[in-house]
Amino acid sequence: TDRRFEWIIVDNGSAPEHLELLKSIAERASFKVVLASESTRGPSACRKKAESLAEGDWFAYLDDDDEYSPDAIAQWCADVEKNNSDVSVLRSFNCVYKYGRMKFVFTRPNANLEESLKDKLGKFDVALKTSFPRMMYRRSFVEKSGSWDLSLRSREDIDFMLRVLLLEPKITMTAAGSYECLKTTGIDKYMKPEFAESVLNSFRKIIGYTKGTYVEEKIRKYIGADVRNRWRKISLFFPELGEKYKSFAQSLGFECADSLQKRKLLRLLKAPARNFPLLAEFYYKTKNLIKDR
């Protein structure tokens, strides 16, 4: 509903037909579209490439599985112009689960997030409990923060948001506009040892630069709890890596003492909710198959 923006698309090794589609969109769009490419160095490199091409004073980032509501940009612009904000947050955040023709939308609750923004320490809940595409950032604060860290292969989004927030920006929340994130049922990448290692590396770096700051204790508690929860799953498949997670969690004051049976039970209980769209699609196909026969 507001055309005062440029859409910068950085291709990260997609298929040729995708590039042709993007070119056709750029030719007929009623707003500026910039197409660029980046060798397969990951999302952080693509985002930094886009920043270098941007002409505006505000950045908002979308991955290929994210979507803004039609009024999101208009609401952001109204919010920052009214409040002279440095960071603006969309009020609504929906998780969309798709599988085949099935679609499930879950609104992630924003309990006390608006109140948290009024508190110097509470505002970090924006980084720890939400997602970076839900926020629009003033260009000067992104540049001062150093932007995206190309050395990180995971949790780079939390790192980015934390470094921006440590610069003490003025944060406000819009009255409308929403952001949706498509969640896939596959969890293969999360069960790869190299990904699990990269998570630890990112968390160690974050712990390092927040040490001695007023947010240190909050970050340590968040990361400690996260590492312990990941340990419950990782230790079932990669025992040696699980020991690294256990040691790191303990260094942050979190014990990893759950029995093997409890860890297996926790994983079993979480699996149905995670794979609900997959189960629904299976039911749908089976029902039609029986009906046809």
Tab-separated table of C-alpha atoms in Angstrom:
chain	number	residue	atom	x	y	z
A	1	THR	CA	0.000	0.000	0.000
A	2	ASP	CA	3.072	2.265	0.060
A	3	ARG	CA	5.418	2.309	-2.951
A	4	ARG	CA	8.193	4.374	-1.349
A	5	PHE	CA	10.662	1.530	-1.193
A	6	GLU	CA	13.169	-0.378	-3.276
A	7	TRP	CA	13.236	-4.149	-3.339
A	8	ILE	CA	16.789	-5.428	-3.520
A	9	ILE	CA	16.974	-9.117	-4.350
A	10	VAL	CA	20.298	-10.893	-3.934
A	11	ASP	CA	20.336	-14.286	-5.604
A	12	ASN	CA	22.254	-16.947	-3.707
A	13	GLY	CA	22.593	-19.637	-6.370
A	14	SER	CA	18.985	-20.282	-7.342
A	15	ALA	CA	17.823	-21.930	-10.585
A	16	PRO	CA	17.951	-20.004	-13.924
A	17	GLU	CA	14.145	-19.991	-14.208
A	18	HIS	CA	13.950	-18.146	-10.879
A	19	LEU	CA	16.207	-15.393	-12.220
A	20	GLU	CA	14.055	-15.054	-15.333
A	21	LEU	CA	10.964	-14.707	-13.134
A	22	LEU	CA	12.660	-11.999	-11.060
A	23	LYS	CA	13.662	-10.098	-14.211
A	24	SER	CA	10.062	-10.130	-15.459
A	25	ILE	CA	8.872	-8.836	-12.074
A	26	ALA	CA	11.468	-6.040	-12.132
A	27	GLU	CA	10.347	-4.943	-15.602
A	28	ARG	CA	6.687	-4.495	-14.651
A	29	ALA	CA	6.932	-3.495	-10.976
A	30	SER	CA	5.498	-0.145	-9.861
A	31	PHE	CA	8.459	0.313	-7.496
A	32	LYS	CA	12.210	0.043	-7.892
A	33	VAL	CA	13.606	-3.490	-8.078
A	34	VAL	CA	17.354	-4.151	-7.960
A	35	LEU	CA	18.690	-7.599	-8.887
A	36	ALA	CA	22.116	-8.762	-7.761
A	37	SER	CA	23.902	-12.029	-7.084
A	38	GLU	CA	26.269	-13.341	-4.463
A	39	SER	CA	28.276	-16.552	-4.618
A	40	THR	CA	26.976	-19.179	-2.230
A	41	ARG	CA	28.526	-17.634	0.898
A	42	GLY	CA	25.332	-17.743	2.884
A	43	PRO	CA	22.573	-15.308	3.897
A	44	SER	CA	24.774	-12.858	5.826
A	45	ALA	CA	26.864	-12.132	2.731
A	46	CYS	CA	23.673	-11.579	0.713
A	47	ARG	CA	22.307	-9.129	3.264
A	48	LYS	CA	25.545	-7.119	3.327
A	49	LYS	CA	25.556	-7.074	-0.481
A	50	ALA	CA	22.023	-5.680	-0.459
A	51	GLU	CA	23.006	-2.997	2.056
A	52	SER	CA	25.806	-1.811	-0.237
A	53	LEU	CA	23.288	-1.374	-3.076
A	54	ALA	CA	20.571	0.311	-1.023
A	55	GLU	CA	19.896	4.029	-1.438
A	56	GLY	CA	17.428	4.458	1.429
A	57	ASP	CA	17.931	5.326	5.087
A	58	TRP	CA	16.050	2.275	6.395
A	59	PHE	CA	16.668	-1.443	6.054
A	60	ALA	CA	14.226	-4.339	6.419
A	61	TYR	CA	15.363	-7.873	5.666
A	62	LEU	CA	13.363	-10.757	4.226
A	63	ASP	CA	14.542	-14.282	3.524
A	64	ASP	CA	12.897	-16.325	0.799
A	65	ASP	CA	10.505	-17.920	3.291
A	66	ASP	CA	9.282	-14.622	4.777
A	67	GLU	CA	6.408	-12.342	3.822
A	68	TYR	CA	5.131	-8.906	4.863
A	69	SER	CA	1.474	-7.908	4.881
A	70	PRO	CA	0.545	-5.300	2.219
A	71	ASP	CA	0.314	-2.538	4.838
A	72	ALA	CA	3.581	-3.330	6.658
A	73	ILE	CA	5.775	-0.749	4.933
A	74	ALA	CA	3.128	1.971	5.216
A	75	GLN	CA	2.787	1.294	8.944
A	76	TRP	CA	6.550	1.292	9.443
A	77	CYS	CA	6.915	4.623	7.655
A	78	ALA	CA	4.103	6.153	9.712
A	79	ASP	CA	5.657	4.880	12.937
A	80	VAL	CA	9.203	6.152	12.345
A	81	GLU	CA	7.987	9.511	11.029
A	82	LYS	CA	5.720	10.019	14.034
A	83	ASN	CA	8.143	8.835	16.727
A	84	ASN	CA	11.532	9.562	15.113
A	85	SER	CA	12.458	5.942	15.846
A	86	ASP	CA	15.703	4.118	15.149
A	87	VAL	CA	14.153	0.649	15.128
A	88	SER	CA	10.494	-0.118	14.430
A	89	VAL	CA	8.867	-3.481	15.236
A	90	LEU	CA	5.783	-4.978	13.559
A	91	ARG	CA	3.146	-5.870	16.139
A	92	SER	CA	1.990	-9.170	14.607
A	93	PHE	CA	4.121	-12.222	13.896
A	94	ASN	CA	2.554	-15.307	12.300
A	95	CYS	CA	4.148	-18.701	11.744
A	96	VAL	CA	2.855	-20.421	8.611
A	97	TYR	CA	3.230	-24.164	8.221
A	98	LYS	CA	2.711	-25.487	4.693
A	99	TYR	CA	2.772	-28.959	3.296
A	100	GLY	CA	1.327	-29.587	-0.147
A	101	ARG	CA	-2.118	-27.998	-0.226
A	102	MET	CA	-2.352	-27.771	3.543
A	103	LYS	CA	-1.691	-24.461	5.310
A	104	PHE	CA	-1.718	-23.739	9.029
A	105	VAL	CA	-1.235	-20.256	10.482
A	106	PHE	CA	-0.276	-19.739	14.118
A	107	THR	CA	-0.016	-16.266	15.623
A	108	ARG	CA	2.978	-16.076	17.914
A	109	PRO	CA	1.925	-14.276	21.107
A	110	ASN	CA	3.505	-10.929	21.911
A	111	ALA	CA	3.078	-11.189	25.647
A	112	ASN	CA	4.456	-8.068	27.330
A	113	LEU	CA	6.712	-7.274	24.368
A	114	GLU	CA	5.341	-3.766	24.042
A	115	GLU	CA	5.934	-3.186	27.758
A	116	SER	CA	9.429	-4.679	27.433
A	117	LEU	CA	10.353	-1.977	24.910
A	118	LYS	CA	9.981	0.641	27.642
A	119	ASP	CA	12.637	-1.035	29.771
A	120	LYS	CA	16.365	-0.688	29.111
A	121	LEU	CA	17.007	-4.374	29.729
A	122	GLY	CA	13.625	-5.695	28.620
A	123	LYS	CA	14.033	-4.346	25.096
A	124	PHE	CA	16.488	-7.173	24.404
A	125	ASP	CA	13.476	-9.499	24.411
A	126	VAL	CA	12.943	-8.181	20.879
A	127	ALA	CA	16.160	-9.896	19.792
A	128	LEU	CA	15.786	-13.000	21.934
A	129	LYS	CA	12.077	-13.722	21.462
A	130	THR	CA	11.243	-12.554	17.949
A	131	SER	CA	12.731	-12.514	14.433
A	132	PHE	CA	14.899	-9.983	12.596
A	133	PRO	CA	12.559	-9.537	9.552
A	134	ARG	CA	9.956	-8.230	11.971
A	135	MET	CA	12.069	-5.127	12.524
A	136	MET	CA	13.053	-2.139	10.399
A	137	TYR	CA	16.430	-0.583	11.174
A	138	ARG	CA	17.823	2.912	10.623
A	139	ARG	CA	20.772	2.634	8.272
A	140	SER	CA	23.186	4.513	10.527
A	141	PHE	CA	22.647	2.028	13.370
A	142	VAL	CA	23.237	-0.957	11.093
A	143	GLU	CA	26.498	0.591	9.900
A	144	LYS	CA	27.656	1.449	13.439
A	145	SER	CA	26.939	-2.125	14.566
A	146	GLY	CA	29.192	-3.568	11.871
A	147	SER	CA	26.203	-5.185	10.164
A	148	TRP	CA	26.104	-8.958	9.619
A	149	ASP	CA	29.018	-11.097	10.782
A	150	LEU	CA	30.161	-13.229	7.829
A	151	SER	CA	32.094	-15.574	10.114
A	152	LEU	CA	28.897	-16.881	11.737
A	153	ARG	CA	26.984	-19.727	10.107
A	154	SER	CA	24.069	-19.821	12.563
A	155	ARG	CA	22.481	-17.559	15.194
A	156	GLU	CA	23.844	-14.705	13.073
A	157	ASP	CA	20.409	-13.084	13.348
A	158	ILE	CA	20.551	-12.902	17.152
A	159	ASP	CA	24.114	-11.588	16.939
A	160	PHE	CA	23.040	-8.874	14.489
A	161	MET	CA	20.040	-7.722	16.526
A	162	LEU	CA	21.982	-7.698	19.796
A	163	ARG	CA	24.763	-5.536	18.382
A	164	VAL	CA	22.228	-3.059	17.006
A	165	LEU	CA	20.338	-2.919	20.324
A	166	LEU	CA	23.554	-2.425	22.304
A	167	LEU	CA	23.880	0.911	20.494
A	168	GLU	CA	20.824	2.144	22.437
A	169	PRO	CA	18.443	2.866	19.521
A	170	LYS	CA	14.989	4.282	20.115
A	171	ILE	CA	12.618	1.331	19.568
A	172	THR	CA	8.890	1.597	18.885
A	173	MET	CA	6.166	-0.853	17.839
A	174	THR	CA	3.732	-0.199	15.010
A	175	ALA	CA	-0.022	-0.348	15.567
A	176	ALA	CA	-0.591	-2.562	12.521
A	177	GLY	CA	1.228	-4.487	9.827
A	178	SER	CA	2.353	-8.088	10.168
A	179	TYR	CA	5.129	-10.479	9.216
A	180	GLU	CA	4.762	-14.146	8.329
A	181	CYS	CA	7.449	-16.808	8.364
A	182	LEU	CA	7.040	-20.068	6.471
A	183	LYS	CA	8.092	-23.023	8.582
A	184	THR	CA	8.983	-26.259	6.827
A	185	THR	CA	8.467	-29.666	8.402
A	186	GLY	CA	12.019	-30.806	7.673
A	187	ILE	CA	14.555	-30.448	10.478
A	188	ASP	CA	17.491	-32.062	8.661
A	189	LYS	CA	19.860	-29.110	8.947
A	190	TYR	CA	19.376	-28.945	12.711
A	191	MET	CA	20.548	-32.524	13.032
A	192	LYS	CA	23.847	-32.025	11.217
A	193	PRO	CA	26.917	-31.931	13.496
A	194	GLU	CA	28.452	-28.993	11.608
A	195	PHE	CA	25.337	-26.922	12.292
A	196	ALA	CA	25.406	-27.853	15.967
A	197	GLU	CA	29.077	-26.824	16.136
A	198	SER	CA	28.327	-23.494	14.467
A	199	VAL	CA	25.633	-22.749	17.063
A	200	LEU	CA	28.177	-23.145	19.857
A	201	ASN	CA	30.692	-20.929	18.040
A	202	SER	CA	28.107	-18.182	17.615
A	203	PHE	CA	26.990	-18.369	21.238
A	204	ARG	CA	30.595	-18.216	22.476
A	205	LYS	CA	31.167	-15.069	20.430
A	206	ILE	CA	28.002	-13.430	21.759
A	207	ILE	CA	28.946	-14.306	25.340
A	208	GLY	CA	32.351	-12.742	24.700
A	209	TYR	CA	31.282	-9.285	23.547
A	210	THR	CA	28.390	-8.943	26.003
A	211	LYS	CA	30.640	-9.749	28.966
A	212	GLY	CA	30.836	-6.782	31.311
A	213	THR	CA	27.785	-5.089	29.811
A	214	TYR	CA	24.497	-4.514	31.626
A	215	VAL	CA	22.877	-7.183	29.458
A	216	GLU	CA	25.437	-9.900	30.320
A	217	GLU	CA	23.321	-11.790	32.854
A	218	LYS	CA	20.219	-11.781	30.620
A	219	ILE	CA	22.202	-13.104	27.643
A	220	ARG	CA	23.908	-15.795	29.708
A	221	LYS	CA	20.537	-17.032	30.999
A	222	TYR	CA	19.020	-17.084	27.519
A	223	ILE	CA	21.961	-18.885	25.915
A	224	GLY	CA	22.367	-21.293	28.834
A	225	ALA	CA	18.731	-22.370	28.621
A	226	ASP	CA	18.932	-22.643	24.818
A	227	VAL	CA	22.089	-24.786	24.925
A	228	ARG	CA	20.590	-27.087	27.566
A	229	ASN	CA	17.473	-27.605	25.458
A	230	ARG	CA	19.552	-28.328	22.363
A	231	TRP	CA	21.707	-30.754	24.377
A	232	ARG	CA	18.635	-32.867	25.129
A	233	LYS	CA	18.265	-33.577	21.411
A	234	ILE	CA	21.846	-33.476	20.173
A	235	SER	CA	23.191	-35.802	22.876
A	236	LEU	CA	20.868	-38.546	21.610
A	237	PHE	CA	22.514	-38.575	18.181
A	238	PHE	CA	26.005	-37.125	18.693
A	239	PRO	CA	27.283	-38.090	22.170
A	240	GLU	CA	30.681	-36.376	21.822
A	241	LEU	CA	29.077	-33.158	20.610
A	242	GLY	CA	26.540	-33.508	23.386
A	243	GLU	CA	29.397	-33.374	25.898
A	244	LYS	CA	30.494	-30.004	24.441
A	245	TYR	CA	26.966	-28.689	24.828
A	246	LYS	CA	26.777	-30.031	28.363
A	247	SER	CA	30.068	-28.412	29.348
A	248	PHE	CA	29.077	-25.069	27.832
A	249	ALA	CA	25.660	-25.089	29.521
A	250	GLN	CA	27.269	-25.908	32.877
A	251	SER	CA	29.710	-23.006	32.473
A	252	LEU	CA	26.640	-20.761	32.267
A	253	GLY	CA	25.051	-22.290	35.358
A	254	PHE	CA	22.668	-24.751	33.694
A	255	GLU	CA	22.823	-28.435	34.589
A	256	CYS	CA	22.321	-31.120	31.952
A	257	ALA	CA	21.231	-34.004	34.138
A	258	ASP	CA	18.118	-35.364	32.412
A	259	SER	CA	18.066	-39.137	32.073
A	260	LEU	CA	18.267	-40.744	28.644
A	261	GLN	CA	14.659	-41.876	28.998
A	262	LYS	CA	13.472	-38.346	29.773
A	263	ARG	CA	15.333	-36.908	26.781
A	264	LYS	CA	13.807	-39.504	24.473
A	265	LEU	CA	10.364	-38.772	25.894
A	266	LEU	CA	10.758	-35.020	25.421
A	267	ARG	CA	11.755	-35.547	21.796
A	268	LEU	CA	8.814	-37.889	21.248
A	269	LEU	CA	6.369	-35.393	22.730
A	270	LYS	CA	7.649	-32.541	20.547
A	271	ALA	CA	7.681	-34.528	17.299
A	272	PRO	CA	3.886	-34.686	16.682
A	273	ALA	CA	3.451	-30.906	17.018
A	274	ARG	CA	6.426	-30.243	14.746
A	275	ASN	CA	5.179	-32.652	12.084
A	276	PHE	CA	1.459	-31.894	12.325
A	277	PRO	CA	1.251	-30.469	8.762
A	278	LEU	CA	3.020	-33.574	7.456
A	279	LEU	CA	0.585	-35.881	9.281
A	280	ALA	CA	-2.388	-33.869	8.027
A	281	GLU	CA	-1.203	-34.117	4.419
A	282	PHE	CA	-0.640	-37.857	4.830
A	283	TYR	CA	-4.210	-38.235	6.107
A	284	TYR	CA	-5.566	-36.136	3.229
A	285	LYS	CA	-3.773	-38.189	0.562
A	286	THR	CA	-4.672	-41.511	2.157
A	287	LYS	CA	-8.340	-40.540	2.406
A	288	ASN	CA	-8.466	-39.594	-1.275
A	289	LEU	CA	-6.621	-42.759	-2.275
A	290	ILE	CA	-9.160	-44.927	-0.443
A	291	LYS	CA	-12.040	-42.920	-1.929
A	292	ASP	CA	-10.709	-43.333	-5.491
A	293	ARG	CA	-10.365	-47.067	-5.100
